[in-house]
Amino acid sequence: MKPDENKFGGSSEEKIPFFMVTLPNKTMSIKLNRALDSDDRELAHTFAETLGLLNQLVKIFYICNDAHDYLIFSINRLENTVESHTHVARAIIDFLSDSRLIINYLENWTKSNLSSEYYQKWLEFEHGMFDRFVSYRIGYHLRNIAQHKIFIIGKINEHIVDNGKLKKDIYLNKSVLDNNFYNKTKTSANFFENDRNLSIMPHLENYFLGIQYLYLDAGRKFFDENKEKINQMIKLCESKG
């Protein structure tokens, strides 16, 4: 008979739940084979408080990540019909809205939970990406265009790529772009005369990469600034068995 995985060595002594955190794609749990004492409860509270902050960040990012995955899924199923175009346009709107959400959340989360020195560096880096990369500016400001003008898709170009698969290039509808958008993105109508610049997904993929970097760097800094507390928790766990 296979031992019960919730028991040490298949014995009849059940493990006592000590701490558990649920991430979007993984549940982490710690259980002890003895009754909890006051130190255990205090340590569990510290775990929950510290890793709970990180859990908030991960969950909000996965909202944006899921919107990105659904956009790719929608494009792969795209057909040359008004209904299909509208569906993809809405998926683009959702992705752009969630992207702005995670940027704003990251700024507030970093300000509240990390050092003021890092917060300033994070702001400088985010502003630097906006200033240096046209795709980041387009993704950031395309949200307002997409929300007010649903028909942002101009045309679709299908072609075979090197791996033999069919690729669908989605081009912006130039008629929905205006001088306000050009000014905010530091582009012009001439910039979008080139189909390469008019193709929307390369811009959105680069925009998403920038967001991922902002998210990952904030998470890395969280571990860096809390490593002493985390190491203390680990050592205390090891000492208590």
mmCIF file of C-alpha atoms in Angstrom:
data_model
loop_
_atom_site.group_PDB
_atom_site.id
_atom_site.type_symbol
_atom_site.label_atom_id
_atom_site.label_comp_id
_atom_site.label_asym_id
_atom_site.label_seq_id
_atom_site.Cartn_x
_atom_site.Cartn_y
_atom_site.Cartn_z
ATOM 1 C CA MET A 1 0.000 0.000 0.000
ATOM 2 C CA LYS A 2 1.355 3.440 -0.951
ATOM 3 C CA PRO A 3 2.152 5.632 2.082
ATOM 4 C CA ASP A 4 -0.048 8.666 2.591
ATOM 5 C CA GLU A 5 1.913 11.627 1.192
ATOM 6 C CA ASN A 6 0.492 13.823 3.952
ATOM 7 C CA LYS A 7 2.165 11.734 6.638
ATOM 8 C CA PHE A 8 5.815 11.239 7.573
ATOM 9 C CA GLY A 9 7.059 7.798 6.520
ATOM 10 C CA GLY A 10 3.504 6.558 6.115
ATOM 11 C CA SER A 11 2.964 6.661 9.868
ATOM 12 C CA SER A 12 -0.390 7.377 11.417
ATOM 13 C CA GLU A 13 0.812 10.737 12.734
ATOM 14 C CA GLU A 14 -0.666 13.467 10.556
ATOM 15 C CA LYS A 15 1.244 16.591 9.633
ATOM 16 C CA ILE A 16 -0.126 19.832 11.042
ATOM 17 C CA PRO A 17 -0.649 22.668 8.492
ATOM 18 C CA PHE A 18 1.899 25.371 9.276
ATOM 19 C CA PHE A 19 1.887 27.710 6.288
ATOM 20 C CA MET A 20 0.527 27.706 2.741
ATOM 21 C CA VAL A 21 0.637 30.232 -0.115
ATOM 22 C CA THR A 22 -1.150 29.763 -3.426
ATOM 23 C CA LEU A 23 0.393 31.218 -6.590
ATOM 24 C CA PRO A 24 -1.319 31.202 -10.009
ATOM 25 C CA ASN A 25 0.296 27.931 -11.059
ATOM 26 C CA LYS A 26 1.657 26.455 -7.835
ATOM 27 C CA THR A 27 0.733 25.931 -4.198
ATOM 28 C CA MET A 28 3.556 25.983 -1.650
ATOM 29 C CA SER A 29 2.887 24.476 1.763
ATOM 30 C CA ILE A 30 4.781 23.629 4.929
ATOM 31 C CA LYS A 31 3.492 21.085 7.445
ATOM 32 C CA LEU A 32 4.900 19.910 10.771
ATOM 33 C CA ASN A 33 4.518 16.541 12.499
ATOM 34 C CA ARG A 34 3.835 18.029 15.915
ATOM 35 C CA ALA A 35 1.476 20.462 17.566
ATOM 36 C CA LEU A 36 2.129 24.133 16.854
ATOM 37 C CA ASP A 37 3.520 26.323 19.621
ATOM 38 C CA SER A 38 3.493 30.131 19.958
ATOM 39 C CA ASP A 39 6.808 30.480 18.096
ATOM 40 C CA ASP A 40 5.375 28.459 15.210
ATOM 41 C CA ARG A 41 2.344 30.714 14.992
ATOM 42 C CA GLU A 42 4.483 33.839 15.061
ATOM 43 C CA LEU A 43 6.725 32.416 12.350
ATOM 44 C CA ALA A 44 3.720 31.432 10.241
ATOM 45 C CA HIS A 45 2.428 34.992 10.548
ATOM 46 C CA THR A 46 5.804 36.338 9.392
ATOM 47 C CA PHE A 47 5.739 33.953 6.429
ATOM 48 C CA ALA A 48 2.227 35.052 5.500
ATOM 49 C CA GLU A 49 3.048 38.735 5.846
ATOM 50 C CA THR A 50 6.293 38.606 3.858
ATOM 51 C CA LEU A 51 5.370 36.184 1.094
ATOM 52 C CA GLY A 52 1.833 37.577 0.965
ATOM 53 C CA LEU A 53 3.245 40.825 -0.417
ATOM 54 C CA LEU A 54 5.035 38.905 -3.144
ATOM 55 C CA ASN A 55 1.915 36.866 -3.823
ATOM 56 C CA GLN A 56 -0.028 40.089 -4.481
ATOM 57 C CA LEU A 57 2.514 41.087 -7.106
ATOM 58 C CA VAL A 58 2.498 37.694 -8.821
ATOM 59 C CA LYS A 59 -1.287 37.510 -8.985
ATOM 60 C CA ILE A 60 -1.714 40.966 -10.520
ATOM 61 C CA PHE A 61 0.975 40.220 -13.112
ATOM 62 C CA TYR A 62 -0.743 37.003 -14.142
ATOM 63 C CA ILE A 63 -3.876 38.991 -14.999
ATOM 64 C CA CYS A 64 -1.809 40.745 -17.662
ATOM 65 C CA ASN A 65 -0.042 37.519 -18.641
ATOM 66 C CA ASP A 66 -3.359 35.719 -19.149
ATOM 67 C CA ALA A 67 -4.672 38.606 -21.271
ATOM 68 C CA HIS A 68 -1.541 38.323 -23.428
ATOM 69 C CA ASP A 69 -1.971 34.564 -23.849
ATOM 70 C CA TYR A 70 -5.643 34.985 -24.744
ATOM 71 C CA LEU A 71 -4.733 37.627 -27.334
ATOM 72 C CA ILE A 72 -2.305 35.216 -29.010
ATOM 73 C CA PHE A 73 -4.969 32.486 -28.905
ATOM 74 C CA SER A 74 -7.513 34.846 -30.496
ATOM 75 C CA ILE A 75 -5.116 35.822 -33.272
ATOM 76 C CA ASN A 76 -4.414 32.177 -34.089
ATOM 77 C CA ARG A 77 -8.168 31.661 -34.551
ATOM 78 C CA LEU A 78 -8.658 34.917 -36.455
ATOM 79 C CA GLU A 79 -10.862 34.756 -39.547
ATOM 80 C CA ASN A 80 -11.645 37.386 -42.160
ATOM 81 C CA THR A 81 -15.037 38.317 -40.720
ATOM 82 C CA VAL A 82 -16.314 41.381 -38.872
ATOM 83 C CA GLU A 83 -17.175 39.245 -35.841
ATOM 84 C CA SER A 84 -13.690 37.755 -35.695
ATOM 85 C CA HIS A 85 -12.038 41.155 -36.149
ATOM 86 C CA THR A 86 -14.175 42.580 -33.331
ATOM 87 C CA HIS A 87 -13.264 39.665 -31.067
ATOM 88 C CA VAL A 88 -9.535 40.215 -31.616
ATOM 89 C CA ALA A 89 -9.950 43.968 -31.174
ATOM 90 C CA ARG A 90 -11.571 43.347 -27.787
ATOM 91 C CA ALA A 91 -8.738 40.982 -26.846
ATOM 92 C CA ILE A 92 -6.300 43.768 -27.733
ATOM 93 C CA ILE A 93 -8.262 46.224 -25.579
ATOM 94 C CA ASP A 94 -8.206 43.793 -22.637
ATOM 95 C CA PHE A 95 -4.463 43.269 -22.983
ATOM 96 C CA LEU A 96 -3.746 47.000 -23.236
ATOM 97 C CA SER A 97 -5.988 47.761 -20.238
ATOM 98 C CA ASP A 98 -4.404 45.036 -18.099
ATOM 99 C CA SER A 99 -0.933 46.179 -19.173
ATOM 100 C CA ARG A 100 -1.615 49.698 -17.929
ATOM 101 C CA LEU A 101 -3.056 48.182 -14.748
ATOM 102 C CA ILE A 102 0.120 46.224 -13.978
ATOM 103 C CA ILE A 103 2.349 49.252 -14.666
ATOM 104 C CA ASN A 104 0.328 51.413 -12.261
ATOM 105 C CA TYR A 105 0.168 48.598 -9.702
ATOM 106 C CA LEU A 106 3.910 47.964 -9.946
ATOM 107 C CA GLU A 107 4.614 51.617 -9.277
ATOM 108 C CA ASN A 108 2.391 51.698 -6.177
ATOM 109 C CA TRP A 109 3.587 48.289 -4.933
ATOM 110 C CA THR A 110 7.240 49.251 -5.333
ATOM 111 C CA LYS A 111 6.664 52.555 -3.553
ATOM 112 C CA SER A 112 4.876 50.845 -0.634
ATOM 113 C CA ASN A 113 7.019 47.736 -0.152
ATOM 114 C CA LEU A 114 10.557 48.509 -1.302
ATOM 115 C CA SER A 115 13.156 51.118 -0.406
ATOM 116 C CA SER A 116 12.695 54.693 -1.589
ATOM 117 C CA GLU A 117 16.062 54.451 -3.369
ATOM 118 C CA TYR A 118 14.917 51.490 -5.444
ATOM 119 C CA TYR A 119 11.525 53.090 -6.074
ATOM 120 C CA GLN A 120 13.263 56.065 -7.676
ATOM 121 C CA LYS A 121 15.428 53.734 -9.763
ATOM 122 C CA TRP A 122 12.343 51.791 -10.837
ATOM 123 C CA LEU A 123 10.624 55.023 -11.909
ATOM 124 C CA GLU A 124 13.705 56.118 -13.831
ATOM 125 C CA PHE A 125 13.885 52.763 -15.591
ATOM 126 C CA GLU A 126 10.190 52.806 -16.531
ATOM 127 C CA HIS A 127 10.459 56.369 -17.810
ATOM 128 C CA GLY A 128 13.637 55.413 -19.652
ATOM 129 C CA MET A 129 11.874 52.607 -21.496
ATOM 130 C CA PHE A 130 9.104 55.021 -22.442
ATOM 131 C CA ASP A 131 11.606 57.547 -23.783
ATOM 132 C CA ARG A 132 13.833 55.069 -25.635
ATOM 133 C CA PHE A 133 11.446 52.510 -27.141
ATOM 134 C CA VAL A 134 8.728 53.486 -29.581
ATOM 135 C CA SER A 135 6.909 50.160 -29.102
ATOM 136 C CA TYR A 136 6.544 50.870 -25.371
ATOM 137 C CA ARG A 137 5.065 54.298 -26.107
ATOM 138 C CA ILE A 138 2.701 52.863 -28.722
ATOM 139 C CA GLY A 139 1.486 50.101 -26.406
ATOM 140 C CA TYR A 140 1.062 52.521 -23.503
ATOM 141 C CA HIS A 141 -0.990 55.091 -25.426
ATOM 142 C CA LEU A 142 -2.815 52.748 -27.797
ATOM 143 C CA ARG A 143 -5.103 51.790 -24.917
ATOM 144 C CA ASN A 144 -7.072 55.049 -25.115
ATOM 145 C CA ILE A 145 -7.400 54.717 -28.898
ATOM 146 C CA ALA A 146 -8.577 51.101 -28.600
ATOM 147 C CA GLN A 147 -11.112 51.867 -25.865
ATOM 148 C CA HIS A 148 -12.816 54.649 -27.812
ATOM 149 C CA LYS A 149 -12.500 53.257 -31.333
ATOM 150 C CA ILE A 150 -13.142 49.516 -31.432
ATOM 151 C CA PHE A 151 -12.283 49.048 -35.113
ATOM 152 C CA ILE A 152 -8.535 49.469 -34.703
ATOM 153 C CA ILE A 153 -7.696 46.611 -37.085
ATOM 154 C CA GLY A 154 -7.063 47.835 -40.612
ATOM 155 C CA LYS A 155 -6.020 44.738 -42.528
ATOM 156 C CA ILE A 156 -4.636 41.264 -42.044
ATOM 157 C CA ASN A 157 -1.758 39.833 -44.016
ATOM 158 C CA GLU A 158 -1.265 36.058 -44.059
ATOM 159 C CA HIS A 159 2.011 34.484 -45.146
ATOM 160 C CA ILE A 160 4.054 31.337 -44.625
ATOM 161 C CA VAL A 161 7.068 31.659 -42.321
ATOM 162 C CA ASP A 162 10.250 29.557 -42.208
ATOM 163 C CA ASN A 163 8.746 26.751 -40.136
ATOM 164 C CA GLY A 164 5.967 26.279 -42.672
ATOM 165 C CA LYS A 165 3.294 27.723 -40.414
ATOM 166 C CA LEU A 166 0.823 30.399 -41.417
ATOM 167 C CA LYS A 167 1.527 33.762 -39.780
ATOM 168 C CA LYS A 168 -1.087 36.479 -39.491
ATOM 169 C CA ASP A 169 0.111 40.068 -39.373
ATOM 170 C CA ILE A 170 -2.448 42.484 -37.964
ATOM 171 C CA TYR A 171 -2.151 46.073 -39.120
ATOM 172 C CA LEU A 172 -3.531 49.096 -37.329
ATOM 173 C CA ASN A 173 -6.346 51.053 -38.893
ATOM 174 C CA LYS A 174 -4.509 54.307 -39.645
ATOM 175 C CA SER A 175 -7.760 56.268 -39.709
ATOM 176 C CA VAL A 176 -8.159 55.913 -35.914
ATOM 177 C CA LEU A 177 -4.755 57.445 -35.205
ATOM 178 C CA ASP A 178 -4.651 61.193 -34.633
ATOM 179 C CA ASN A 179 -2.178 63.976 -33.937
ATOM 180 C CA ASN A 180 -2.633 63.560 -30.185
ATOM 181 C CA PHE A 181 -1.506 59.928 -30.488
ATOM 182 C CA TYR A 182 1.410 60.891 -32.740
ATOM 183 C CA ASN A 183 2.554 63.551 -30.269
ATOM 184 C CA LYS A 184 2.346 61.264 -27.231
ATOM 185 C CA THR A 185 4.181 58.424 -28.982
ATOM 186 C CA LYS A 186 6.701 60.753 -30.684
ATOM 187 C CA THR A 187 5.755 59.349 -34.101
ATOM 188 C CA SER A 188 3.991 60.742 -37.164
ATOM 189 C CA ALA A 189 1.612 59.696 -39.925
ATOM 190 C CA ASN A 190 4.662 59.007 -42.094
ATOM 191 C CA PHE A 191 5.986 56.542 -39.511
ATOM 192 C CA PHE A 192 2.918 54.360 -40.009
ATOM 193 C CA GLU A 193 3.147 54.436 -43.799
ATOM 194 C CA ASN A 194 5.634 51.590 -43.401
ATOM 195 C CA ASP A 195 3.781 48.278 -42.952
ATOM 196 C CA ARG A 196 6.499 47.107 -40.589
ATOM 197 C CA ASN A 197 5.652 49.958 -38.213
ATOM 198 C CA LEU A 198 1.918 49.537 -38.777
ATOM 199 C CA SER A 199 1.974 45.857 -37.728
ATOM 200 C CA ILE A 200 0.584 45.853 -34.205
ATOM 201 C CA MET A 201 1.830 42.626 -32.609
ATOM 202 C CA PRO A 202 5.590 43.357 -32.731
ATOM 203 C CA HIS A 203 4.860 46.550 -30.783
ATOM 204 C CA LEU A 204 2.673 44.739 -28.249
ATOM 205 C CA GLU A 205 5.198 41.922 -27.783
ATOM 206 C CA ASN A 206 7.995 44.425 -27.122
ATOM 207 C CA TYR A 207 5.697 46.339 -24.766
ATOM 208 C CA PHE A 208 4.934 43.139 -22.852
ATOM 209 C CA LEU A 209 8.635 42.291 -22.601
ATOM 210 C CA GLY A 210 9.239 45.680 -21.009
ATOM 211 C CA ILE A 211 6.452 45.065 -18.494
ATOM 212 C CA GLN A 212 7.867 41.627 -17.688
ATOM 213 C CA TYR A 213 11.263 43.164 -16.965
ATOM 214 C CA LEU A 214 9.739 45.792 -14.658
ATOM 215 C CA TYR A 215 7.847 43.049 -12.806
ATOM 216 C CA LEU A 216 10.783 40.643 -12.514
ATOM 217 C CA ASP A 217 13.188 43.331 -11.344
ATOM 218 C CA ALA A 218 10.766 44.446 -8.623
ATOM 219 C CA GLY A 219 10.402 40.818 -7.497
ATOM 220 C CA ARG A 220 14.173 40.338 -7.504
ATOM 221 C CA LYS A 221 14.620 43.471 -5.407
ATOM 222 C CA PHE A 222 11.976 42.266 -2.955
ATOM 223 C CA PHE A 223 13.995 39.103 -2.282
ATOM 224 C CA ASP A 224 17.199 41.130 -2.093
ATOM 225 C CA GLU A 225 15.814 43.573 0.471
ATOM 226 C CA ASN A 226 14.124 40.822 2.513
ATOM 227 C CA LYS A 227 16.838 38.146 2.269
ATOM 228 C CA GLU A 228 17.890 38.557 5.906
ATOM 229 C CA LYS A 229 14.324 38.058 7.139
ATOM 230 C CA ILE A 230 13.782 35.130 4.757
ATOM 231 C CA ASN A 231 17.037 33.461 5.843
ATOM 232 C CA GLN A 232 16.037 33.881 9.490
ATOM 233 C CA MET A 233 12.710 32.192 8.780
ATOM 234 C CA ILE A 234 14.452 29.318 6.996
ATOM 235 C CA LYS A 235 16.940 28.807 9.836
ATOM 236 C CA LEU A 236 14.176 28.865 12.421
ATOM 237 C CA CYS A 237 12.212 26.295 10.427
ATOM 238 C CA GLU A 238 15.283 24.065 10.192
ATOM 239 C CA SER A 239 15.963 24.351 13.921
ATOM 240 C CA LYS A 240 12.396 23.419 14.828
ATOM 241 C CA GLY A 241 12.156 20.487 12.413
#
